[in-house]
XYZ file of C-alpha atoms in Angstrom:
764
model
C 62.877 23.278 -92.622
C 62.346 25.666 -95.540
C 64.644 23.446 -97.558
C 62.173 20.639 -97.121
C 59.448 22.784 -98.763
C 61.789 23.519 -101.680
C 62.518 19.830 -102.063
C 58.783 19.084 -101.966
C 58.033 21.690 -104.616
C 60.830 20.345 -106.868
C 59.536 16.830 -106.432
C 56.035 17.937 -107.356
C 57.356 19.669 -110.483
C 58.993 16.422 -111.586
C 55.845 14.478 -110.784
C 53.756 16.937 -112.797
C 55.973 16.484 -115.807
C 55.599 12.734 -115.547
C 51.799 12.970 -115.264
C 51.510 15.385 -118.154
C 53.587 13.011 -120.256
C 51.650 9.899 -119.456
C 48.223 11.451 -118.752
C 47.478 8.230 -116.834
C 46.887 9.623 -113.300
C 45.040 12.529 -111.695
C 46.040 13.859 -108.313
C 44.218 16.968 -107.072
C 47.221 18.138 -105.096
C 49.475 18.511 -108.114
C 47.067 18.878 -111.062
C 48.148 22.502 -111.731
C 47.050 22.830 -115.349
C 43.424 21.925 -114.650
C 43.337 24.272 -111.610
C 44.392 27.206 -113.713
C 41.503 26.599 -116.057
C 38.889 27.201 -113.348
C 40.318 30.486 -112.171
C 38.408 32.554 -114.691
C 39.701 35.560 -116.591
C 41.779 38.252 -114.938
C 39.878 41.514 -114.475
C 42.149 44.275 -115.779
C 40.235 46.905 -113.798
C 40.736 45.246 -110.409
C 44.024 45.536 -108.510
C 45.814 42.356 -107.361
C 45.498 40.998 -103.832
C 48.498 42.121 -101.756
C 50.039 39.341 -99.653
C 52.833 39.961 -97.149
C 55.232 37.056 -96.504
C 57.043 37.411 -93.182
C 59.802 34.843 -92.637
C 63.478 34.971 -91.810
C 64.234 32.250 -94.375
C 64.609 33.497 -97.941
C 63.848 30.046 -99.339
C 60.363 30.191 -97.810
C 59.727 33.457 -99.672
C 60.832 31.948 -102.973
C 58.996 28.679 -102.476
C 55.723 30.443 -101.516
C 55.850 32.772 -104.491
C 56.759 29.904 -106.815
C 53.908 27.757 -105.518
C 51.329 30.523 -106.063
C 52.760 32.016 -109.218
C 50.151 32.913 -111.832
C 47.321 31.852 -109.545
C 44.083 33.852 -109.469
C 41.795 34.234 -106.503
C 38.294 35.530 -107.288
C 39.493 36.781 -110.637
C 42.369 38.830 -109.257
C 46.093 38.149 -109.325
C 48.405 38.049 -106.308
C 51.124 40.551 -105.505
C 53.680 39.598 -102.852
C 55.501 41.792 -100.366
C 58.425 40.424 -98.374
C 59.707 41.004 -94.866
C 62.451 38.961 -93.167
C 61.807 40.058 -89.629
C 58.965 41.261 -87.424
C 60.468 44.742 -87.331
C 60.691 44.920 -91.121
C 57.096 43.652 -91.393
C 55.908 46.254 -88.947
C 57.553 48.998 -91.040
C 55.943 47.670 -94.233
C 52.526 47.451 -92.630
C 52.783 51.082 -91.583
C 53.731 52.185 -95.107
C 51.798 49.903 -97.440
C 47.998 50.078 -97.646
C 45.497 47.359 -98.495
C 47.484 44.299 -97.484
C 44.953 41.487 -97.521
C 46.875 38.578 -95.958
C 50.002 38.171 -93.838
C 51.716 34.759 -94.014
C 53.625 34.966 -90.744
C 56.400 32.785 -89.355
C 56.285 32.344 -85.568
C 60.010 32.117 -84.828
C 62.238 34.803 -86.335
C 64.577 37.212 -84.489
C 63.120 35.768 -81.305
C 61.087 32.671 -80.559
C 57.874 34.732 -80.086
C 58.563 37.495 -82.624
C 55.681 36.398 -84.857
C 53.169 36.303 -81.997
C 54.265 39.723 -80.789
C 53.811 41.056 -84.335
C 50.230 39.779 -84.262
C 49.569 41.935 -81.183
C 51.207 44.926 -82.882
C 49.115 44.494 -86.036
C 45.852 44.316 -84.125
C 46.371 46.604 -81.151
C 48.935 49.200 -82.188
C 48.396 49.457 -85.932
C 44.638 48.836 -85.650
C 44.538 46.650 -88.761
C 41.426 44.617 -88.077
C 40.656 43.602 -91.660
C 44.010 42.062 -92.649
C 43.970 38.273 -92.328
C 46.889 36.587 -90.499
C 47.927 33.007 -91.250
C 50.453 31.774 -88.707
C 53.064 29.353 -90.104
C 55.604 27.523 -87.991
C 58.223 24.882 -88.494
C 58.504 24.358 -84.719
C 54.976 23.643 -83.421
C 56.077 23.362 -79.831
C 56.831 27.053 -79.629
C 53.191 27.976 -80.347
C 50.675 25.185 -79.836
C 47.756 25.528 -82.271
C 44.908 25.637 -79.726
C 46.610 28.178 -77.491
C 47.654 30.381 -80.426
C 44.139 30.545 -81.874
C 42.693 31.140 -78.400
C 45.101 33.837 -77.236
C 45.952 35.662 -80.472
C 43.764 37.295 -83.129
C 44.861 35.059 -85.983
C 42.759 33.484 -88.708
C 44.578 30.212 -89.324
C 47.443 28.197 -87.932
C 49.468 25.812 -90.077
C 52.769 23.980 -89.831
C 54.979 24.434 -92.831
C 55.080 20.726 -93.527
C 51.327 20.552 -94.124
C 51.218 23.579 -96.426
C 51.354 21.826 -99.745
C 50.706 23.977 -102.778
C 46.970 23.296 -102.997
C 46.467 23.631 -99.270
C 48.394 26.898 -99.283
C 46.144 28.065 -102.103
C 43.050 26.984 -100.175
C 44.188 28.745 -96.996
C 44.967 31.912 -98.920
C 41.636 31.823 -100.783
C 39.734 31.473 -97.500
C 41.686 34.331 -95.937
C 41.186 36.622 -98.945
C 37.485 35.851 -99.116
C 37.213 36.745 -95.424
C 39.270 39.903 -95.978
C 37.011 40.946 -98.857
C 33.888 40.410 -96.804
C 35.298 42.480 -93.949
C 36.347 45.196 -96.372
C 32.858 45.190 -97.891
C 31.267 45.440 -94.442
C 33.610 48.264 -93.465
C 32.943 50.002 -96.761
C 29.199 49.629 -96.288
C 29.452 50.853 -92.704
C 31.518 53.852 -93.790
C 29.158 54.474 -96.697
C 26.083 54.343 -94.470
C 27.764 56.667 -91.985
C 28.643 59.022 -94.819
C 25.042 58.839 -96.092
C 23.727 59.701 -92.619
C 26.005 62.736 -92.424
C 25.093 63.670 -95.977
C 21.390 63.430 -95.123
C 21.855 65.770 -92.177
C 23.617 68.306 -94.357
C 20.911 68.087 -97.019
C 18.151 68.640 -94.485
C 19.921 71.733 -93.141
C 19.410 73.595 -96.411
C 16.837 76.385 -96.208
C 15.956 76.699 -99.889
C 15.497 74.313 -102.785
C 18.358 76.002 -104.656
C 20.717 75.334 -101.752
C 19.418 71.762 -101.484
C 20.099 71.055 -105.175
C 23.623 72.424 -104.978
C 24.331 70.453 -101.796
C 23.038 67.294 -103.490
C 25.628 67.685 -106.235
C 28.353 68.424 -103.684
C 27.513 65.333 -101.646
C 27.339 63.082 -104.712
C 30.734 64.286 -105.914
C 32.388 63.531 -102.562
C 30.978 60.067 -101.860
C 34.203 58.245 -102.794
C 37.894 58.833 -102.292
C 38.397 59.727 -105.943
C 36.387 62.826 -106.899
C 33.328 62.511 -109.116
C 31.632 64.858 -111.509
C 27.929 65.288 -110.833
C 24.944 67.095 -112.325
C 21.321 67.378 -111.247
C 18.414 68.280 -113.470
C 14.624 68.261 -113.270
C 11.804 67.793 -115.715
C 8.241 68.978 -115.374
C 5.842 66.065 -115.136
C 4.348 65.890 -117.663
C 6.777 67.860 -119.875
C 5.474 71.246 -120.977
C 5.525 71.847 -124.725
C 8.473 69.501 -125.214
C 10.743 71.745 -123.137
C 14.081 70.144 -122.142
C 14.843 69.437 -118.491
C 16.186 72.254 -116.345
C 19.760 72.075 -115.093
C 19.507 72.661 -111.337
C 23.124 72.274 -110.243
C 26.441 70.791 -111.353
C 30.001 70.433 -110.141
C 32.344 73.196 -111.338
C 34.017 70.933 -113.909
C 30.734 70.216 -115.683
C 29.280 73.665 -115.141
C 32.281 75.293 -116.817
C 31.406 73.475 -120.049
C 27.860 74.874 -120.176
C 26.055 78.167 -120.248
C 23.916 76.979 -117.362
C 21.354 75.180 -119.532
C 20.715 71.471 -119.919
C 21.113 71.515 -123.699
C 24.738 72.687 -123.474
C 25.870 69.826 -121.207
C 28.389 67.427 -122.810
C 26.713 64.586 -124.680
C 28.060 61.859 -122.376
C 26.262 63.661 -119.516
C 23.174 65.005 -121.270
C 22.162 61.764 -123.012
C 22.121 59.497 -119.912
C 20.188 62.146 -118.008
C 17.702 62.516 -120.860
C 17.185 58.740 -120.959
C 16.938 58.559 -117.188
C 14.121 61.115 -117.056
C 12.233 59.923 -120.120
C 12.364 56.231 -119.135
C 12.025 56.933 -115.397
C 14.804 54.477 -114.549
C 18.493 54.384 -113.682
C 20.917 54.417 -116.637
C 24.287 52.742 -116.071
C 27.515 52.704 -118.039
C 30.993 51.660 -117.011
C 32.019 54.920 -115.359
C 28.689 56.799 -115.442
C 25.441 56.337 -113.555
C 22.309 58.439 -114.135
C 19.971 57.989 -111.174
C 16.226 58.539 -111.395
C 14.992 60.361 -108.264
C 11.246 60.476 -107.771
C 10.397 63.885 -106.368
C 7.319 65.021 -104.442
C 4.133 65.667 -106.421
C 5.537 63.779 -109.448
C 8.430 66.186 -110.003
C 11.261 63.814 -111.059
C 14.953 64.580 -110.774
C 17.880 63.107 -112.650
C 21.224 62.840 -110.839
C 24.308 61.885 -112.853
C 27.650 60.865 -111.388
C 30.735 60.268 -113.492
C 33.916 58.611 -112.205
C 37.474 58.496 -113.526
C 37.333 54.686 -113.604
C 34.746 51.924 -113.592
C 32.319 52.024 -110.691
C 32.511 49.007 -108.404
C 29.467 47.088 -107.265
C 29.782 48.581 -103.778
C 29.985 52.073 -105.242
C 26.922 51.447 -107.393
C 24.990 50.180 -104.381
C 26.010 53.243 -102.388
C 24.904 55.548 -105.198
C 21.527 53.819 -105.375
C 21.115 54.344 -101.635
C 22.158 57.958 -102.067
C 19.474 58.454 -104.725
C 16.834 57.061 -102.366
C 18.136 59.351 -99.651
C 17.943 62.390 -101.947
C 14.344 61.509 -102.814
C 13.425 61.276 -99.123
C 15.241 64.496 -98.221
C 13.690 66.289 -101.211
C 10.236 65.186 -100.105
C 10.963 66.174 -96.494
C 12.316 69.555 -97.556
C 9.225 70.191 -99.668
C 7.052 69.174 -96.727
C 9.041 71.417 -94.386
C 8.656 74.251 -96.866
C 4.880 73.762 -96.847
C 4.860 73.534 -93.058
C 6.972 76.678 -92.813
C 4.591 78.455 -95.136
C 1.669 77.217 -93.081
C 3.382 78.346 -89.891
C 4.213 81.844 -91.150
C 1.445 82.654 -93.650
C -2.192 83.506 -93.078
C -4.185 80.899 -95.038
C -7.098 83.225 -95.900
C -5.250 86.341 -97.064
C -1.896 84.778 -98.082
C 0.057 87.403 -96.143
C 2.397 87.032 -93.137
C 0.792 85.981 -89.871
C 1.511 86.705 -86.225
C 4.500 84.330 -86.021
C 6.019 85.871 -89.131
C 5.599 89.363 -87.699
C 7.371 88.364 -84.476
C 10.243 86.762 -86.410
C 10.574 89.901 -88.581
C 10.811 92.127 -85.496
C 13.443 89.859 -83.952
C 15.501 89.729 -87.164
C 15.312 93.500 -87.553
C 16.442 93.925 -83.943
C 19.367 91.548 -84.466
C 20.551 92.944 -87.809
C 19.993 96.693 -87.818
C 18.261 97.552 -84.553
C 14.717 98.876 -84.057
C 15.441 102.561 -83.664
C 13.021 104.647 -85.701
C 10.644 101.735 -86.353
C 7.008 101.420 -85.312
C 4.692 98.504 -84.745
C 0.984 99.182 -85.176
C -2.041 96.987 -84.532
C -5.400 97.787 -86.056
C -8.676 96.136 -85.241
C -11.721 96.643 -87.473
C -14.562 97.997 -85.349
C -17.698 95.860 -85.028
C -16.505 93.386 -87.639
C -18.506 90.606 -85.997
C -21.635 92.577 -86.858
C -20.446 92.854 -90.466
C -20.060 89.063 -90.648
C -23.451 88.571 -89.015
C -25.301 90.980 -91.280
C -23.490 90.517 -94.603
C -22.306 86.935 -94.182
C -18.857 85.443 -93.778
C -18.195 85.322 -97.523
C -18.574 89.078 -97.813
C -16.618 89.476 -94.577
C -13.696 87.514 -96.031
C -13.778 89.619 -99.180
C -13.682 92.772 -97.062
C -10.630 91.431 -95.234
C -8.944 90.859 -98.603
C -9.773 94.432 -99.591
C -8.357 95.802 -96.330
C -5.160 93.751 -96.741
C -4.649 94.986 -100.322
C -5.119 98.604 -99.318
C -2.705 98.281 -96.415
C -0.067 96.682 -98.663
C -0.518 99.470 -101.219
C -0.308 102.166 -98.555
C 2.652 100.563 -96.751
C 4.963 98.855 -99.302
C 8.380 97.366 -98.441
C 10.278 97.747 -96.227
C 7.033 97.825 -94.255
C 5.371 94.502 -93.435
C 1.626 93.866 -93.269
C 0.448 90.813 -91.312
C -2.856 89.393 -90.150
C -2.874 88.544 -86.450
C -6.474 87.491 -85.890
C -9.912 87.408 -87.468
C -10.083 91.195 -87.992
C -6.767 92.350 -86.506
C -3.774 93.401 -88.608
C -0.210 94.239 -87.656
C 2.079 96.675 -89.469
C 5.835 96.994 -89.038
C 7.881 99.744 -90.633
C 9.756 103.048 -90.295
C 8.011 105.744 -88.281
C 8.087 108.037 -91.333
C 5.691 105.639 -93.057
C 3.585 104.228 -90.222
C 1.805 106.763 -88.031
C -1.677 107.308 -86.704
C -2.685 109.752 -89.512
C -1.437 107.391 -92.258
C -3.311 104.503 -90.700
C -6.550 106.452 -90.344
C -6.220 107.614 -93.945
C -6.589 103.985 -95.079
C -10.169 103.930 -93.779
C -11.402 107.274 -95.086
C -12.665 105.755 -98.313
C -15.127 102.894 -98.571
C -14.067 99.369 -99.528
C -15.695 98.027 -102.678
C -16.844 94.413 -102.616
C -19.192 92.970 -105.223
C -19.809 96.472 -106.595
C -20.996 97.576 -103.162
C -19.291 100.261 -101.070
C -18.694 99.323 -97.425
C -17.412 101.841 -94.930
C -15.302 100.503 -92.105
C -13.575 102.087 -89.134
C -10.710 100.730 -87.081
C -9.020 101.260 -83.734
C -5.229 101.513 -83.574
C -2.556 100.696 -81.005
C 0.994 101.788 -81.823
C 4.355 101.329 -80.151
C 7.712 102.924 -80.896
C 10.056 99.951 -80.987
C 13.155 101.810 -79.817
C 11.345 102.273 -76.500
C 10.505 98.594 -76.005
C 12.829 96.578 -73.788
C 12.060 93.190 -75.348
C 11.704 92.150 -78.968
C 8.836 90.634 -80.956
C 6.591 89.258 -78.217
C 7.127 92.268 -75.969
C 6.492 94.732 -78.798
C 3.292 92.943 -79.768
C 2.114 92.891 -76.155
C 2.733 96.627 -75.811
C 0.852 97.450 -79.015
C -1.998 95.219 -77.875
C -2.228 97.080 -74.554
C -2.535 100.387 -76.411
C -5.163 98.915 -78.741
C -7.265 97.606 -75.853
C -7.090 100.983 -74.136
C -8.517 102.614 -77.266
C -11.261 100.017 -77.577
C -12.300 100.533 -73.968
C -12.473 104.314 -74.261
C -12.977 105.552 -77.790
C -13.249 103.140 -80.706
C -12.134 104.431 -84.073
C -9.176 106.293 -82.588
C -5.571 105.370 -81.818
C -3.008 105.582 -79.034
C 0.722 105.158 -78.713
C 1.836 102.789 -75.999
C 3.176 104.284 -72.773
C 4.723 102.497 -69.796
C 1.929 103.708 -67.504
C -0.473 101.536 -69.535
C 1.499 98.443 -68.633
C 1.607 99.398 -64.961
C -2.172 99.824 -64.988
C -2.555 96.414 -66.596
C -0.275 94.888 -63.981
C -2.271 96.548 -61.213
C -5.473 95.221 -62.729
C -4.089 91.696 -63.000
C -2.833 91.896 -59.431
C -6.245 93.084 -58.264
C -7.943 90.175 -60.034
C -5.649 87.736 -58.242
C -6.425 89.431 -54.930
C -10.125 89.148 -55.711
C -9.775 85.421 -56.390
C -8.020 85.003 -53.075
C -10.613 87.115 -51.238
C -13.389 84.948 -52.671
C -11.550 81.768 -51.675
C -10.896 83.113 -48.149
C -14.518 84.330 -47.762
C -13.384 87.915 -47.139
C -16.184 89.508 -49.184
C -19.328 90.571 -47.400
C -22.796 92.000 -48.009
C -24.316 95.155 -46.578
C -27.991 96.040 -46.762
C -29.471 99.479 -47.406
C -33.141 100.004 -46.446
C -35.692 101.162 -49.008
C -38.699 103.186 -47.725
C -42.111 104.219 -48.943
C -42.319 107.988 -49.514
C -45.987 107.905 -48.663
C -45.895 106.005 -45.342
C -42.242 106.272 -44.443
C -42.134 102.580 -43.584
C -39.347 100.240 -44.661
C -40.564 98.146 -47.572
C -37.337 96.452 -48.632
C -33.539 96.372 -48.604
C -30.904 96.207 -51.347
C -27.994 93.758 -50.930
C -24.716 95.514 -51.724
C -21.419 93.621 -52.019
C -18.363 95.032 -50.241
C -14.676 94.146 -50.356
C -12.747 95.397 -47.312
C -9.405 94.879 -49.052
C -6.432 92.915 -47.817
C -4.874 95.900 -46.061
C -8.099 97.354 -44.679
C -8.722 99.830 -47.503
C -12.153 99.148 -49.037
C -12.195 98.565 -52.778
C -15.324 100.043 -54.395
C -17.673 97.757 -56.363
C -17.320 100.087 -59.364
C -13.688 98.876 -59.528
C -13.850 95.168 -58.807
C -17.221 94.240 -60.369
C -16.049 95.110 -63.950
C -12.825 93.215 -63.229
C -14.829 90.203 -62.097
C -16.843 90.343 -65.329
C -13.728 90.474 -67.517
C -11.926 87.781 -65.518
C -14.884 85.384 -65.686
C -15.503 85.522 -61.924
C -18.891 87.237 -62.033
C -20.895 83.991 -62.360
C -19.399 82.512 -59.205
C -19.520 85.857 -57.412
C -23.129 86.507 -58.448
C -24.297 83.156 -57.137
C -22.583 83.797 -53.816
C -24.270 87.219 -53.505
C -27.691 85.777 -54.350
C -27.315 82.924 -51.879
C -26.106 85.223 -49.054
C -28.947 87.696 -49.680
C -31.560 84.912 -49.630
C -30.174 83.613 -46.344
C -30.417 87.176 -44.956
C -34.031 87.503 -46.114
C -34.946 84.236 -44.427
C -33.267 85.401 -41.228
C -35.190 88.701 -41.389
C -38.420 86.779 -41.907
C -37.678 84.651 -38.858
C -37.156 87.882 -36.866
C -40.592 89.184 -37.859
C -39.676 91.175 -40.979
C -40.917 88.718 -43.551
C -42.729 91.366 -45.588
C -39.465 93.051 -46.608
C -38.341 92.340 -50.167
C -34.677 91.602 -50.845
C -33.188 93.401 -53.856
C -30.195 91.715 -55.557
C -28.242 93.112 -58.510
C -27.725 90.788 -61.470
C -25.214 91.617 -64.220
C -25.792 91.130 -67.929
C -23.069 88.454 -67.911
C -25.138 86.453 -65.431
C -28.269 86.883 -67.538
C -26.388 85.646 -70.620
C -25.130 82.532 -68.856
C -27.098 79.441 -69.961
C -27.157 78.074 -66.383
C -28.667 81.214 -64.810
C -32.230 79.899 -64.366
C -30.972 76.553 -63.043
C -28.670 78.347 -60.596
C -31.530 80.552 -59.378
C -33.749 77.514 -58.802
C -30.997 75.829 -56.783
C -30.583 78.888 -54.550
C -34.331 79.265 -53.993
C -34.586 75.574 -53.140
C -31.551 75.578 -50.842
C -32.533 78.709 -48.902
C -36.278 78.047 -48.857
C -37.326 81.715 -49.181
C -40.588 82.882 -50.679
C -39.737 84.062 -54.254
C -42.282 86.888 -53.792
C -39.814 88.489 -51.358
C -36.953 88.500 -53.886
C -36.389 91.243 -56.460
C -33.733 91.014 -59.154
C -32.286 94.343 -60.298
C -30.951 94.528 -63.858
C -29.593 97.447 -65.852
C -30.937 98.865 -69.093
C -27.961 97.296 -70.889
C -29.889 94.016 -70.997
C -31.762 95.642 -73.886
C -28.718 94.763 -76.014
C -29.559 91.084 -75.623
C -31.628 89.238 -78.178
C -35.183 90.590 -77.594
C -36.879 87.239 -77.976
C -34.495 85.487 -75.608
C -34.641 88.345 -73.054
C -38.440 88.374 -73.042
C -38.539 84.623 -72.559
C -35.988 84.808 -69.763
C -37.810 87.547 -67.843
C -41.123 85.757 -68.330
C -39.602 82.612 -66.789
C -38.418 84.660 -63.833
C -41.797 86.269 -63.304
C -43.411 82.832 -63.446
C -41.437 81.930 -60.315
C -43.033 84.806 -58.413
C -40.044 87.149 -58.453
C -40.269 90.881 -58.974
C -37.996 92.630 -61.467
C -36.508 96.134 -61.382
C -34.567 98.192 -63.920
C -31.571 99.704 -62.124
C -29.994 103.098 -63.052
C -33.024 104.005 -65.152
C -32.433 106.961 -67.462
C -28.731 106.320 -68.144
C -29.157 103.580 -70.755
C -30.185 103.564 -74.384
C -33.232 101.343 -74.314
C -36.415 102.489 -75.998
C -39.502 103.075 -73.895
C -41.648 100.943 -76.187
C -39.207 98.071 -75.732
C -39.186 98.474 -71.943
C -42.956 98.628 -71.933
C -43.132 95.152 -73.444
C -40.922 93.650 -70.727
C -42.485 92.231 -67.523
C -40.882 94.851 -65.247
C -42.266 95.839 -61.800
C -40.112 98.738 -60.721
C -37.795 101.456 -62.104
C -34.887 102.732 -60.020
C -34.093 106.363 -60.898
C -30.328 106.799 -61.141
C -28.646 108.731 -58.326
C -27.030 111.146 -60.830
C -30.443 112.747 -61.428
C -31.245 112.935 -57.695
C -27.974 114.512 -56.605
C -28.558 117.514 -58.903
C -31.832 118.434 -57.158
C -31.618 121.753 -55.309
C -28.101 122.604 -56.522
C -27.202 125.690 -58.553
C -30.829 126.529 -59.230
C -31.580 123.074 -60.586
C -35.331 122.652 -60.637
C -35.261 118.914 -61.261
C -36.457 118.957 -64.851
C -34.522 115.796 -65.711
C -35.790 113.967 -62.615
C -39.281 115.183 -63.397
C -39.086 113.799 -66.951
C -37.639 110.464 -65.825
C -40.298 109.997 -63.129
C -43.012 111.021 -65.562
C -41.795 108.430 -68.041
C -41.927 105.773 -65.352
C -45.469 106.761 -64.456
C -46.403 106.580 -68.116
C -45.149 102.989 -68.151
C -47.288 102.353 -65.051
C -44.325 101.151 -63.031
C -43.356 101.739 -59.390
C -40.522 104.302 -59.084
C -37.769 104.263 -56.487
C -35.151 107.024 -56.269
C -31.554 106.128 -55.319
C -28.991 108.341 -53.600
C -31.323 110.598 -51.599
C -29.044 112.478 -49.200
C -30.942 115.650 -48.240
C -34.410 116.525 -46.967
C -35.195 118.877 -49.879
C -34.448 116.053 -52.306
C -36.905 113.772 -50.508
C -39.554 116.493 -50.423
C -39.135 117.282 -54.103
C -39.436 113.594 -55.007
C -42.624 113.359 -52.944
C -44.054 116.276 -54.895
C -43.120 114.578 -58.200
C -45.026 111.474 -57.180
C -42.036 109.180 -56.653
C -43.127 106.055 -54.776
C -40.053 104.884 -52.901
C -36.637 106.182 -51.813
C -33.216 104.886 -50.821
C -30.202 106.863 -49.642
C -27.987 108.121 -46.819
C -30.687 110.595 -45.712
C -32.743 107.649 -44.553
C -30.204 104.939 -43.824
C -26.687 103.910 -44.782
C -25.827 100.375 -45.925
C -25.266 98.146 -42.889
C -24.363 94.583 -42.050
C -27.044 91.984 -41.307
C -26.883 92.233 -37.504
C -27.050 96.056 -37.566
C -29.960 95.887 -40.007
C -32.040 93.905 -37.530
C -31.333 96.463 -34.785
C -32.198 99.310 -37.164
C -35.492 97.689 -38.128
C -36.375 97.215 -34.473
C -35.584 100.853 -33.699
C -37.321 102.229 -36.830
C -40.397 100.064 -37.371
C -42.178 103.080 -38.921
C -39.172 104.291 -40.887
C -37.081 107.400 -40.366
C -38.658 110.555 -38.957
C -37.150 113.916 -39.893
């Protein structure tokens, strides 16, 4: 059969000679000269298409090569490889790269050798791009429909139908398909490489590292290495200064002194044009890419190849430039976000997060032994802001930060943790309580005015802290809070007992929440008597907490906890409601003239819903407000005078009576108290308990009672436990008494029995 193809080719040669001589006929199948004219010029820079002929007949090899000799397909010549068996073809395919088309005979060393080679090419060798044209001289061995259906081939032809032009057409179609697949694979690989490159670019922590990585990625985009350089120009240029060379591959960098002006001309000039014209500059083997940076900071990226850049390579480089621009913008954004996350915006110093990271890094690198963390909180800084204004307050914070940085330079770190709280990290030789206090000995000058500030300090030795940053900060904060509770302006080092006390306090708060939810709190009532008649004239409601294990927890312990934990509002309403129910029950039992005294904390008074809550309780319980007395402490004097006066006036308008509890222990002025609508003063038990002991003649009690009389208020003494105390108070003109000498606090049912048994009071 191959001989037939040779005969056909020879016949066509003779026919061509006849046609060329006579020029009378045109036949597309054999008009070779005209076909060669439309091929276009050969591109010297592009390699030929590699075609593998697999056939056990040498004549087929010669005839195929002769038929396609000097033919061009898409501007590229053809280069033929030859194999005379499936085994030889398989060996060639393993060794030779970039074979575009395989012209494959079906029947060779066996009747299905060609078909088996197809499976080997696709499945074993994994050559998906190479196009396979199956040729057979014995169609019965491989029917066309079944071969195309069952085997991954691209065309099926019998040798008799493969005339020269049809062979050319089949090969052109196969090569075009091969090129498209190669382009798709190249694009897919390029996009995958760009994705990996983008990830590596975004992993860089600094701009310097990002620029160097950009050059590295650009130089490794293709199989053959590239030279690359990256430069930047200020926008607009400053004083005609040349662009700055940011990074370059070693080959280019070796030819410079690190400056843009010393780059080779074939690199410098395209980059200069790229930046000045704000556009890509392309030459045969060089491409200068314009990369628009964030905030109008343009970059120029040059890549230089050993040979001409293909269209696919140029497209990939353009995509890479866009990727660099996006990554550059993202990195700049991340840098701003990182600065925002770790820098205080007002003072431009490290913030809390930065301090924690610094502690953790120090612990990981060198250990924390011998290092100290200190927190300082400016005392009464809210008052400074209120009196001087926030602008002056901010300037004072700047002054404090500058002084701390001057006093504690590197390796110490100064950070701002809150509005007026600073953190300091450094060696214990530098950071100590005396060195911290020394920072506040001199006034801070702002706007030519001297401002004296004091601060409280909490310190922790980091080698004694089990955790790292968060734990160290928590420990220092515990010490700081302890100072603020006891003695502002001083400092304490953290100790483990402080943490255990905090844990106990937190545990007690949780127990209190549970006790309130389970209704395990209760009220007791202590009678109040007239010193003149001895008759009961009222009772005071006192809250009690039996404790989960039967041990009573004193109000002096859990009431402050309730105030700090935000439970006092709910607890106060419960106490008021229970006391009003008790008063109504007493009234129903014939004791309606007794007043009910209920303690109200400053936190309750400050709450905007206090009056509304009181009205709800009065309405729900239905008691006469004249039989209710609210007891407040002198600390309410710290409230805004205008608001306090209005609040107390509203209470009096409802018919309530008001009493100042623990009178004599506060800091309120008498003139201020005199202006308030108060009915009664309760003399603190600390003054009463001293009466008759160690020669005490009651001078303090005498003065306190005299002051109350001067204010024309009713006086009631608390904590009367002995007869001589009661007698002395009677002589001083005290009006009413309350204490163990007369009656202990008792539950509601016991109170009714006591009132029935002592209608005229207690006789001694």
